[in-house]
PDB file of C-alpha atoms and ligand atoms in Angstrom:
ATOM      1  CA  MET A   1      -0.753   0.889  -7.742  1.00 61.00           C
ATOM      2  CA  LEU A   2      -4.438   1.407  -7.411  1.00 82.00           C
ATOM      3  CA  GLN A   3      -6.221   4.577  -8.249  1.00 90.00           C
ATOM      4  CA  CYS A   4      -9.775   5.778  -8.522  1.00 94.00           C
ATOM      5  CA  HIS A   5     -11.450   5.423 -11.904  1.00 90.00           C
ATOM      6  CA  ALA A   6     -14.728   7.200 -11.246  1.00 91.00           C
ATOM      7  CA  LYS A   7     -15.615   9.656 -14.007  1.00 89.00           C
ATOM      8  CA  SER A   8     -16.591  12.331 -11.499  1.00 90.00           C
ATOM      9  CA  CYS A   9     -13.272  12.081  -9.661  1.00 93.00           C
ATOM     10  CA  PRO A  10     -11.340  15.389  -9.586  1.00 93.00           C
ATOM     11  CA  GLN A  11      -8.146  15.303 -11.649  1.00 87.00           C
ATOM     12  CA  GLY A  12      -5.001  14.658  -9.661  1.00 90.00           C
ATOM     13  CA  GLN A  13      -6.784  13.434  -6.543  1.00 91.00           C
ATOM     14  CA  SER A  14      -7.543   9.886  -7.602  1.00 90.00           C
ATOM     15  CA  TYR A  15      -4.295   8.542  -6.157  1.00 87.00           C
ATOM     16  CA  PRO A  16      -3.303   7.225  -3.701  1.00 88.00           C
ATOM     17  CA  LEU A  17      -6.382   5.742  -2.097  1.00 91.00           C
ATOM     18  CA  ALA A  18      -6.604   6.023   1.670  1.00 91.00           C
ATOM     19  CA  ILE A  19      -7.049   2.809   3.617  1.00 92.00           C
ATOM     20  CA  ARG A  20      -9.666   2.522   6.333  1.00 93.00           C
ATOM     21  CA  ASN A  21     -10.925  -0.262   8.598  1.00 94.00           C
ATOM     22  CA  ALA A  22      -8.044  -2.492   7.663  1.00 94.00           C
ATOM     23  CA  GLU A  23      -7.716  -5.998   8.937  1.00 95.00           C
ATOM     24  CA  LEU A  24      -4.114  -7.065   8.529  1.00 95.00           C
ATOM     25  CA  GLU A  25      -2.512 -10.408   8.193  1.00 94.00           C
ATOM     26  CA  GLN A  26       1.125 -10.925   9.150  1.00 93.00           C
ATOM     27  CA  LEU A  27       2.895 -13.286   6.802  1.00 94.00           C
ATOM     28  CA  ASP A  28       6.117 -15.017   7.622  1.00 95.00           C
ATOM     29  CA  ALA A  29       8.522 -14.368   4.766  1.00 95.00           C
ATOM     30  CA  GLU A  30      12.197 -15.215   4.972  1.00 97.00           C
ATOM     31  CA  PHE A  31      14.329 -12.078   5.140  1.00 97.00           C
ATOM     32  CA  ASN A  32      16.624 -11.655   2.154  1.00 98.00           C
ATOM     33  CA  ALA A  33      18.620  -8.407   2.189  1.00 97.00           C
ATOM     34  CA  ASP A  34      19.553  -8.636  -1.523  1.00 97.00           C
ATOM     35  CA  PHE A  35      15.963  -9.156  -2.544  1.00 97.00           C
ATOM     36  CA  VAL A  36      14.767  -6.184  -0.500  1.00 97.00           C
ATOM     37  CA  THR A  37      17.586  -4.016  -1.909  1.00 97.00           C
ATOM     38  CA  ARG A  38      16.520  -4.898  -5.460  1.00 96.00           C
ATOM     39  CA  LEU A  39      12.886  -4.282  -4.590  1.00 96.00           C
ATOM     40  CA  MET A  40      13.510  -0.786  -3.241  1.00 97.00           C
ATOM     41  CA  PRO A  41      13.773   1.096  -6.562  1.00 95.00           C
ATOM     42  CA  LYS A  42      10.425  -0.370  -7.596  1.00 95.00           C
ATOM     43  CA  LEU A  43       8.574   0.932  -4.568  1.00 94.00           C
ATOM     44  CA  ASP A  44       6.510   4.080  -4.589  1.00 92.00           C
ATOM     45  CA  TRP A  45       8.118   5.209  -1.363  1.00 95.00           C
ATOM     46  CA  ALA A  46       5.693   8.004  -0.489  1.00 92.00           C
ATOM     47  CA  VAL A  47       2.701   5.706  -0.903  1.00 89.00           C
ATOM     48  CA  LEU A  48       4.308   2.812   0.950  1.00 92.00           C
ATOM     49  CA  ARG A  49       5.262   5.128   3.797  1.00 94.00           C
ATOM     50  CA  LYS A  50       1.799   6.680   4.013  1.00 90.00           C
ATOM     51  CA  THR A  51       0.088   3.300   3.921  1.00 89.00           C
ATOM     52  CA  ALA A  52       2.380   1.776   6.549  1.00 92.00           C
ATOM     53  CA  PHE A  53       1.747   4.756   8.780  1.00 92.00           C
ATOM     54  CA  GLU A  54      -2.031   4.682   8.274  1.00 88.00           C
ATOM     55  CA  LEU A  55      -2.081   0.995   9.087  1.00 90.00           C
ATOM     56  CA  GLY A  56       0.110   1.462  12.134  1.00 90.00           C
ATOM     57  CA  VAL A  57       2.600  -1.082  10.828  1.00 91.00           C
ATOM     58  CA  ALA A  58       5.757   0.990  10.868  1.00 91.00           C
ATOM     59  CA  GLU A  59       7.165   4.478  10.605  1.00 92.00           C
ATOM     60  CA  LEU A  60       9.402   4.590   7.559  1.00 95.00           C
ATOM     61  CA  PRO A  61      11.896   7.425   7.007  1.00 94.00           C
ATOM     62  CA  ALA A  62      10.618  10.364   4.942  1.00 95.00           C
ATOM     63  CA  GLU A  63      13.061   9.705   2.131  1.00 96.00           C
ATOM     64  CA  ILE A  64      13.989   6.330   0.747  1.00 96.00           C
ATOM     65  CA  PRO A  65      17.370   5.408   2.290  1.00 96.00           C
ATOM     66  CA  THR A  66      20.128   5.609  -0.345  1.00 94.00           C
ATOM     67  CA  GLU A  67      22.453   3.467   1.738  1.00 95.00           C
ATOM     68  CA  PRO A  68      20.006   1.359   3.715  1.00 96.00           C
ATOM     69  CA  THR A  69      21.117  -0.203   6.968  1.00 96.00           C
ATOM     70  CA  GLN A  70      20.152  -3.734   7.940  1.00 97.00           C
ATOM     71  CA  ALA A  71      17.432  -2.228  10.142  1.00 95.00           C
ATOM     72  CA  ASP A  72      16.036  -0.242   7.189  1.00 96.00           C
ATOM     73  CA  LEU A  73      15.941  -3.366   5.044  1.00 97.00           C
ATOM     74  CA  GLN A  74      14.221  -5.356   7.771  1.00 96.00           C
ATOM     75  CA  LEU A  75      11.622  -2.653   8.200  1.00 95.00           C
ATOM     76  CA  ILE A  76      10.926  -2.555   4.444  1.00 97.00           C
ATOM     77  CA  HIS A  77      10.775  -6.350   4.433  1.00 97.00           C
ATOM     78  CA  LYS A  78       8.165  -6.250   7.149  1.00 95.00           C
ATOM     79  CA  VAL A  79       6.050  -3.567   5.486  1.00 95.00           C
ATOM     80  CA  ALA A  80       6.291  -4.661   1.852  1.00 94.00           C
ATOM     81  CA  LEU A  81       6.576  -8.431   2.138  1.00 95.00           C
ATOM     82  CA  GLU A  82       5.126  -9.541   5.447  1.00 95.00           C
ATOM     83  CA  THR A  83       2.070  -7.362   5.777  1.00 94.00           C
ATOM     84  CA  ARG A  84      -0.985  -8.266   3.762  1.00 93.00           C
ATOM     85  CA  ILE A  85      -4.240  -6.375   3.879  1.00 93.00           C
ATOM     86  CA  LYS A  86      -6.943  -8.963   4.337  1.00 95.00           C
ATOM     87  CA  GLU A  87      -9.997  -6.743   4.525  1.00 96.00           C
ATOM     88  CA  ALA A  88     -10.198  -2.965   4.173  1.00 96.00           C
ATOM     89  CA  ASP A  89     -11.964  -0.068   2.576  1.00 96.00           C
ATOM     90  CA  MET A  90      -9.873   1.984   0.174  1.00 94.00           C
ATOM     91  CA  VAL A  91     -11.281   5.476   0.056  1.00 95.00           C
ATOM     92  CA  CYS A  92     -10.648   7.963  -2.732  1.00 95.00           C
ATOM     93  CA  ASN A  93      -9.614  11.363  -1.384  1.00 93.00           C
ATOM     94  CA  GLY A  94     -10.994  13.023  -4.498  1.00 95.00           C
ATOM     95  CA  CYS A  95     -14.570  11.765  -4.732  1.00 94.00           C
ATOM     96  CA  GLY A  96     -15.008   9.621  -1.623  1.00 94.00           C
ATOM     97  CA  HIS A  97     -15.646   6.418  -3.557  1.00 94.00           C
ATOM     98  CA  VAL A  98     -14.975   3.303  -1.469  1.00 94.00           C
ATOM     99  CA  TYR A  99     -13.280   0.286  -3.024  1.00 95.00           C
ATOM    100  CA  PRO A 100     -13.420  -2.755  -0.775  1.00 95.00           C
ATOM    101  CA  ILE A 101     -10.649  -5.294  -0.277  1.00 95.00           C
ATOM    102  CA  LYS A 102     -12.070  -8.741   0.457  1.00 94.00           C
ATOM    103  CA  ASP A 103      -9.828 -11.634   1.386  1.00 93.00           C
ATOM    104  CA  GLY A 104      -6.800  -9.752   0.074  1.00 92.00           C
ATOM    105  CA  VAL A 105      -8.320  -8.911  -3.302  1.00 92.00           C
ATOM    106  CA  PRO A 106      -9.155  -5.297  -4.117  1.00 91.00           C
ATOM    107  CA  ASN A 107     -12.428  -4.795  -5.941  1.00 91.00           C
ATOM    108  CA  MET A 108     -11.879  -1.850  -8.278  1.00 88.00           C
ATOM    109  CA  LEU A 109     -15.190  -2.188 -10.100  1.00 86.00           C
ATOM    110  CA  LEU A 110     -17.482   0.782 -10.263  1.00 83.00           C
ATOM    111  CA  GLN A 111     -21.248   0.694 -10.282  1.00 75.00           C
ATOM    112  CA  ASP A 112     -22.870   1.436 -13.655  1.00 76.00           C
ATOM    113  CA  HIS A 113     -23.856   4.950 -12.668  1.00 74.00           C
ATOM    114  CA  GLU A 114     -20.279   5.822 -11.707  1.00 74.00           C
ATOM    115  CA  ILE A 115     -18.594   4.920 -14.998  1.00 67.00           C
TER     116      ILE A 115
HETATM  117 ZN1   ZN B 201     -12.252   9.189  -6.928  1.00 66.90          ZN
END
Protein backbone atom coordinates (compact mmCIF):
# COMPACT_ATOMS: atom_id res chain seq x y z
CA MET A 1 0.00 0.00 0.00
CA LEU A 2 0.98 3.57 -0.48
CA GLN A 3 2.51 5.73 2.15
CA CYS A 4 4.04 9.15 2.40
CA HIS A 5 7.78 9.41 1.80
CA ALA A 6 8.36 13.06 2.62
CA LYS A 7 11.36 13.56 4.91
CA SER A 8 9.45 16.01 7.09
CA CYS A 9 6.58 13.58 7.62
CA PRO A 10 5.97 12.73 11.31
CA GLN A 11 6.80 9.12 12.17
CA GLY A 12 3.83 6.80 12.26
CA GLN A 13 1.47 9.15 10.45
CA SER A 14 2.58 8.54 6.89
CA TYR A 15 0.05 5.75 6.37
CA PRO A 16 -2.65 5.36 5.22
CA LEU A 17 -3.15 8.29 2.90
CA ALA A 18 -6.60 9.86 2.91
CA ILE A 19 -8.40 10.08 -0.41
CA ARG A 20 -10.06 13.30 -1.51
CA ASN A 21 -11.86 14.47 -4.65
CA ALA A 22 -12.07 10.97 -5.99
CA GLU A 23 -13.52 10.19 -9.36
CA LEU A 24 -14.42 6.52 -9.42
CA GLU A 25 -14.80 4.08 -12.21
CA GLN A 26 -16.97 0.99 -11.81
CA LEU A 27 -15.48 -2.03 -13.49
CA ASP A 28 -17.43 -5.11 -14.37
CA ALA A 29 -15.55 -8.09 -12.96
CA GLU A 30 -17.05 -11.56 -12.83
CA PHE A 31 -17.81 -12.59 -9.25
CA ASN A 32 -15.79 -15.58 -8.09
CA ALA A 33 -16.38 -16.51 -4.44
CA ASP A 34 -13.23 -18.68 -4.21
CA PHE A 35 -11.05 -15.93 -5.60
CA VAL A 36 -12.43 -13.37 -3.16
CA THR A 37 -12.00 -15.82 -0.25
CA ARG A 38 -8.34 -16.31 -1.19
CA LEU A 39 -7.87 -12.58 -1.59
CA MET A 40 -9.21 -11.76 1.87
CA PRO A 41 -6.11 -12.64 3.93
CA LYS A 42 -4.04 -10.36 1.70
CA LEU A 43 -6.19 -7.31 2.31
CA ASP A 44 -5.33 -4.62 4.80
CA TRP A 45 -8.87 -4.67 6.14
CA ALA A 46 -8.73 -1.45 8.15
CA VAL A 47 -7.41 0.50 5.18
CA LEU A 48 -9.82 -1.07 2.71
CA ARG A 49 -12.72 -0.35 5.03
CA LYS A 50 -11.67 3.26 5.61
CA THR A 51 -11.13 3.88 1.91
CA ALA A 52 -14.45 2.31 0.90
CA PHE A 53 -16.20 4.43 3.49
CA GLU A 54 -14.42 7.65 2.46
CA LEU A 55 -15.32 7.00 -1.15
CA GLY A 56 -18.91 6.19 -0.30
CA VAL A 57 -18.65 2.83 -2.03
CA ALA A 58 -19.69 0.54 0.79
CA GLU A 59 -19.79 0.10 4.54
CA LEU A 60 -17.70 -2.93 5.39
CA PRO A 61 -17.93 -4.62 8.81
CA ALA A 62 -15.43 -3.40 11.42
CA GLU A 63 -13.66 -6.74 11.57
CA ILE A 64 -12.82 -8.94 8.64
CA PRO A 65 -15.47 -11.71 8.55
CA THR A 66 -13.95 -15.04 9.60
CA GLU A 67 -16.79 -16.99 8.03
CA PRO A 68 -17.89 -14.66 5.26
CA THR A 69 -21.38 -14.96 3.86
CA GLN A 70 -22.11 -14.68 0.16
CA ALA A 71 -23.17 -11.08 0.78
CA ASP A 72 -19.84 -10.31 2.49
CA LEU A 73 -17.92 -11.78 -0.43
CA GLN A 74 -19.97 -9.82 -2.95
CA LEU A 75 -19.36 -6.62 -1.04
CA ILE A 76 -15.60 -7.26 -0.93
CA HIS A 77 -15.69 -8.12 -4.62
CA LYS A 78 -17.33 -4.81 -5.36
CA VAL A 79 -14.93 -2.77 -3.23
CA ALA A 80 -11.65 -4.52 -4.03
CA LEU A 81 -12.17 -5.67 -7.60
CA GLU A 82 -14.82 -3.52 -9.23
CA THR A 83 -13.99 -0.08 -7.94
CA ARG A 84 -11.08 1.74 -9.51
CA ILE A 85 -9.99 5.22 -8.54
CA LYS A 86 -9.60 7.13 -11.76
CA GLU A 87 -8.63 10.53 -10.43
CA ALA A 88 -8.07 11.59 -6.82
CA ASP A 89 -5.85 13.40 -4.41
CA MET A 90 -4.23 11.23 -1.75
CA VAL A 91 -3.49 13.38 1.25
CA CYS A 92 -1.00 12.50 3.96
CA ASN A 93 -2.48 12.93 7.44
CA GLY A 94 0.99 13.54 8.85
CA CYS A 95 2.39 16.36 6.71
CA GLY A 96 -0.46 17.25 4.36
CA HIS A 97 1.44 16.32 1.21
CA VAL A 98 -0.88 15.61 -1.73
CA TYR A 99 -0.13 12.75 -4.11
CA PRO A 100 -2.31 12.85 -7.20
CA ILE A 101 -3.84 9.85 -8.95
CA LYS A 102 -4.18 10.48 -12.68
CA ASP A 103 -5.94 8.01 -14.93
CA GLY A 104 -5.68 5.33 -12.26
CA VAL A 105 -1.95 5.76 -11.66
CA PRO A 106 -0.75 7.19 -8.35
CA ASN A 107 2.11 9.65 -8.62
CA MET A 108 4.23 9.13 -5.52
CA LEU A 109 7.06 11.40 -6.61
CA LEU A 110 8.13 14.19 -4.34
CA GLN A 111 9.44 17.55 -5.40
CA ASP A 112 13.20 18.06 -4.93
CA HIS A 113 12.75 20.21 -1.85
CA GLU A 114 10.66 17.54 -0.13
CA ILE A 115 13.12 14.66 -0.38
ZN1 LIG B 1 3.54 12.83 4.95
